[in-house]
Short mmCIF file of C-alpha atoms in Angstrom, two decimals:
data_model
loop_
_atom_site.label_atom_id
_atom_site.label_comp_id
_atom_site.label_asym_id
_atom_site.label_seq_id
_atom_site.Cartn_x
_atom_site.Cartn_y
_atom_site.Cartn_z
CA UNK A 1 104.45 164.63 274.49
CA UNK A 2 103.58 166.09 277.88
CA UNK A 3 103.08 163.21 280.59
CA UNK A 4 102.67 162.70 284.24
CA UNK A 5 101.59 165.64 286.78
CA UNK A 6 104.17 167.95 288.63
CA UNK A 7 103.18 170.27 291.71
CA UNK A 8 106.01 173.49 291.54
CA UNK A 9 105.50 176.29 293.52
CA UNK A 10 105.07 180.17 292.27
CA UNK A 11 107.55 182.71 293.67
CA UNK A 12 106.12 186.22 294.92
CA UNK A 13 106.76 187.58 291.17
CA UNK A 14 104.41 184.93 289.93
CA UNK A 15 107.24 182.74 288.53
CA UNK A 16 107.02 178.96 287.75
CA UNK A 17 109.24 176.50 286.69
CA UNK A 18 108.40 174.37 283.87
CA UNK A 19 109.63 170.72 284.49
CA UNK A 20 112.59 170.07 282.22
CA UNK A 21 110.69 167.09 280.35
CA UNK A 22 108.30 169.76 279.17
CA UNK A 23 110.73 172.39 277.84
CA UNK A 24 112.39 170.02 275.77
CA UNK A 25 109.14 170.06 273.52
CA UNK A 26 109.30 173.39 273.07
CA UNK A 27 111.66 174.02 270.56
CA UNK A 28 111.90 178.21 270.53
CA UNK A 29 111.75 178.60 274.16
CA UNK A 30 108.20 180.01 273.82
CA UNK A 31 104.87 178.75 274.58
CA UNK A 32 101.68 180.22 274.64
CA UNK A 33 99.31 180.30 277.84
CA UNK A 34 95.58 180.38 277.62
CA UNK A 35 92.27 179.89 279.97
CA UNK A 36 90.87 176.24 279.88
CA UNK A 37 88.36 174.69 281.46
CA UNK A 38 87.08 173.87 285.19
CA UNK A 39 89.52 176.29 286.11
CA UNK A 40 92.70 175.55 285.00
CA UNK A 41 94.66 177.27 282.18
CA UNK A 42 96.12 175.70 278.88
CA UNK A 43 99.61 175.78 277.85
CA UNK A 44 100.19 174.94 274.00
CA UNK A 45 103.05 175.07 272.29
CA UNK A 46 102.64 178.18 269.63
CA UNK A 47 102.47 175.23 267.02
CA UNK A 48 99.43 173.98 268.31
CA UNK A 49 98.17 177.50 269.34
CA UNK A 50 98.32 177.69 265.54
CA UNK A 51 95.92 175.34 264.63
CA UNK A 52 93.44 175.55 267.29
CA UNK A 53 93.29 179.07 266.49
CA UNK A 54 93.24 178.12 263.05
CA UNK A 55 89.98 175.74 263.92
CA UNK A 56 88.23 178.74 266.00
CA UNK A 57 88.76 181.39 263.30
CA UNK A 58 86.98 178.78 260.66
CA UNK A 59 83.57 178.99 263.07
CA UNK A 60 80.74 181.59 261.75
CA UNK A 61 81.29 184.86 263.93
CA UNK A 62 77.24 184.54 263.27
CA UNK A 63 77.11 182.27 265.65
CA UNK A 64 76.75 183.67 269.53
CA UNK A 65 78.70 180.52 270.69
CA UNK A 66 81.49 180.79 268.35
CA UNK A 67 82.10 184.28 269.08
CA UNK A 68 82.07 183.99 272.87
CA UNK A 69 84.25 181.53 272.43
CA UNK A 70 86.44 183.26 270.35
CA UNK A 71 86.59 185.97 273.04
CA UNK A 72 88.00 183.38 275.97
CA UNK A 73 90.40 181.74 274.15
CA UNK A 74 91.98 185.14 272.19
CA UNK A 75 91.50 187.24 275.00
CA UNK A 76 93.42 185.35 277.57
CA UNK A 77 96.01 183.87 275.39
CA UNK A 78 99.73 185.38 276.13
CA UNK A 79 102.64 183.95 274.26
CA UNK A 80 105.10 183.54 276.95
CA UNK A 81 108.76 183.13 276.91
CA UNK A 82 110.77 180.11 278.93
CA UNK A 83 113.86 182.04 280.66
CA UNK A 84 117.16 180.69 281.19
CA UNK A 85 116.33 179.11 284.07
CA UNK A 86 113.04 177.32 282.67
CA UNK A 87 110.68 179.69 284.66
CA UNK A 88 107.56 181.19 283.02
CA UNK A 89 105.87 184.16 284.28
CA UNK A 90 102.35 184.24 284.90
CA UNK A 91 100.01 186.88 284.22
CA UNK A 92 97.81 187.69 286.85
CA UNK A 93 94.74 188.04 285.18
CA UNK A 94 95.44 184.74 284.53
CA UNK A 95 96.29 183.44 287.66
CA UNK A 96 93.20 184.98 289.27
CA UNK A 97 91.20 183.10 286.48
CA UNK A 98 92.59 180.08 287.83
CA UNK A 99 93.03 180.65 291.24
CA UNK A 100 96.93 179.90 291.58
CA UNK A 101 98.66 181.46 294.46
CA UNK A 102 101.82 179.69 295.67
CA UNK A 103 101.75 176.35 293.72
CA UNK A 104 100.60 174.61 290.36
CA UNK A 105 100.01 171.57 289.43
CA UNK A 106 101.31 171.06 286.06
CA UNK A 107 99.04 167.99 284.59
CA UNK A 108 100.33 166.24 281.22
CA UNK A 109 97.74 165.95 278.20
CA UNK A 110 99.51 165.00 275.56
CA UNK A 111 100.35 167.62 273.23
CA UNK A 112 99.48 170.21 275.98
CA UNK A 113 99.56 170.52 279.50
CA UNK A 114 97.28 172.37 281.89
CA UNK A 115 97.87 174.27 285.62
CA UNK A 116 95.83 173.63 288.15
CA UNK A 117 95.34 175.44 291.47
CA UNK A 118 96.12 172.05 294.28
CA UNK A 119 92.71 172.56 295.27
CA UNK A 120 90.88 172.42 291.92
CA UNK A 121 92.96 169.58 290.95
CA UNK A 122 92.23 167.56 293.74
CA UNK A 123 88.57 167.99 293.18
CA UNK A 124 89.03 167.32 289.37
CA UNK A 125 90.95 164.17 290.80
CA UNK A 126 87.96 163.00 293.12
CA UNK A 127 85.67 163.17 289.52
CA UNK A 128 88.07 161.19 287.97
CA UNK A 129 89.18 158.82 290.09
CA UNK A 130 85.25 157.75 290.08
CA UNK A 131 85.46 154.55 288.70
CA UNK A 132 81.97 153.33 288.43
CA UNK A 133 81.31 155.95 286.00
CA UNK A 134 84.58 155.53 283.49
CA UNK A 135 82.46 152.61 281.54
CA UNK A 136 79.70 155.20 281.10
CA UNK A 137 81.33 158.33 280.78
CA UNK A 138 84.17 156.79 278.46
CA UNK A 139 82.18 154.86 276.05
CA UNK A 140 81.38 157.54 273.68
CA UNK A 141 85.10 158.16 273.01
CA UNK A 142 85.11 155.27 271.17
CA UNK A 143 88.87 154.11 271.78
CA UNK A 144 89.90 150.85 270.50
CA UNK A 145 93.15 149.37 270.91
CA UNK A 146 95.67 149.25 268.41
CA UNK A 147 96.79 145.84 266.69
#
């Protein structure tokens, strides 16, 4: 499970380190790298790529929505492979999409993680950390606690 939030800097080649807690749950040394949302980009393992992509391909391509969305999320994704020394390389189509430059933040989400430009994560932080809106904004996720 991907946890926590890492900031790693990217080298002049566009390299970045994935933190060793995240490359252990990626089990052929491959991952697959995508645009998200607000900015950032999505990286899935090619597991889960699987059966998102297996969830967009069930959508109508009669629907205008379905296909534009079909378009961001195939057209950006690169499967990507972890070298020996745990560094991914970045596309830079992809960085440009979400403005990284010399540094990521690499944000935990359970069974993916995202990248953030500092900048864009810091404002996604300031929405966040708004906690007079959590009881509003939250209450339609309908999460219980377990017994």
């Amino acid at each position: 499970m991907f946890l926590g939030q890492y900031e790693h800097s990217i080298d002049e080649k566009g390299r970045l380190t994935i933190p060793s807690r995240y490359r252990e749950e990626f089990s052929d040394n491959s991952l697959v790298l995508t645009t998200g949302f607000e900015e950032s980009l999505i990286v899935l393992t090619p597991e889960l790529f699987l059966i998102f992509a297996n969830q967009v391909r069930s959508k109508p391509i009669t629907n205008p929505t379905s296909r534009q969305f079909r378009r961001v999320f195939f057209a950006n994704a690169q499967e990507i492979e972890i070298d020996k020394t745990g560094r991914i390389l970045l596309p830079a189509f992809l960085r440009g999409t979400a403005n990284l430059n010399d540094s990521a933040v690499l944000v935990g989400n359970g069974e993916y993680f995202e990248l953030w430009s500092p900048e864009n994560w810091h404002a996604q932080l300031e929405i966040l950390n708004d906690s007079g809106a959590d009881e509003q904004r939250f209450s339609a996720l309908d999460l219980t606690t377990l017994p």
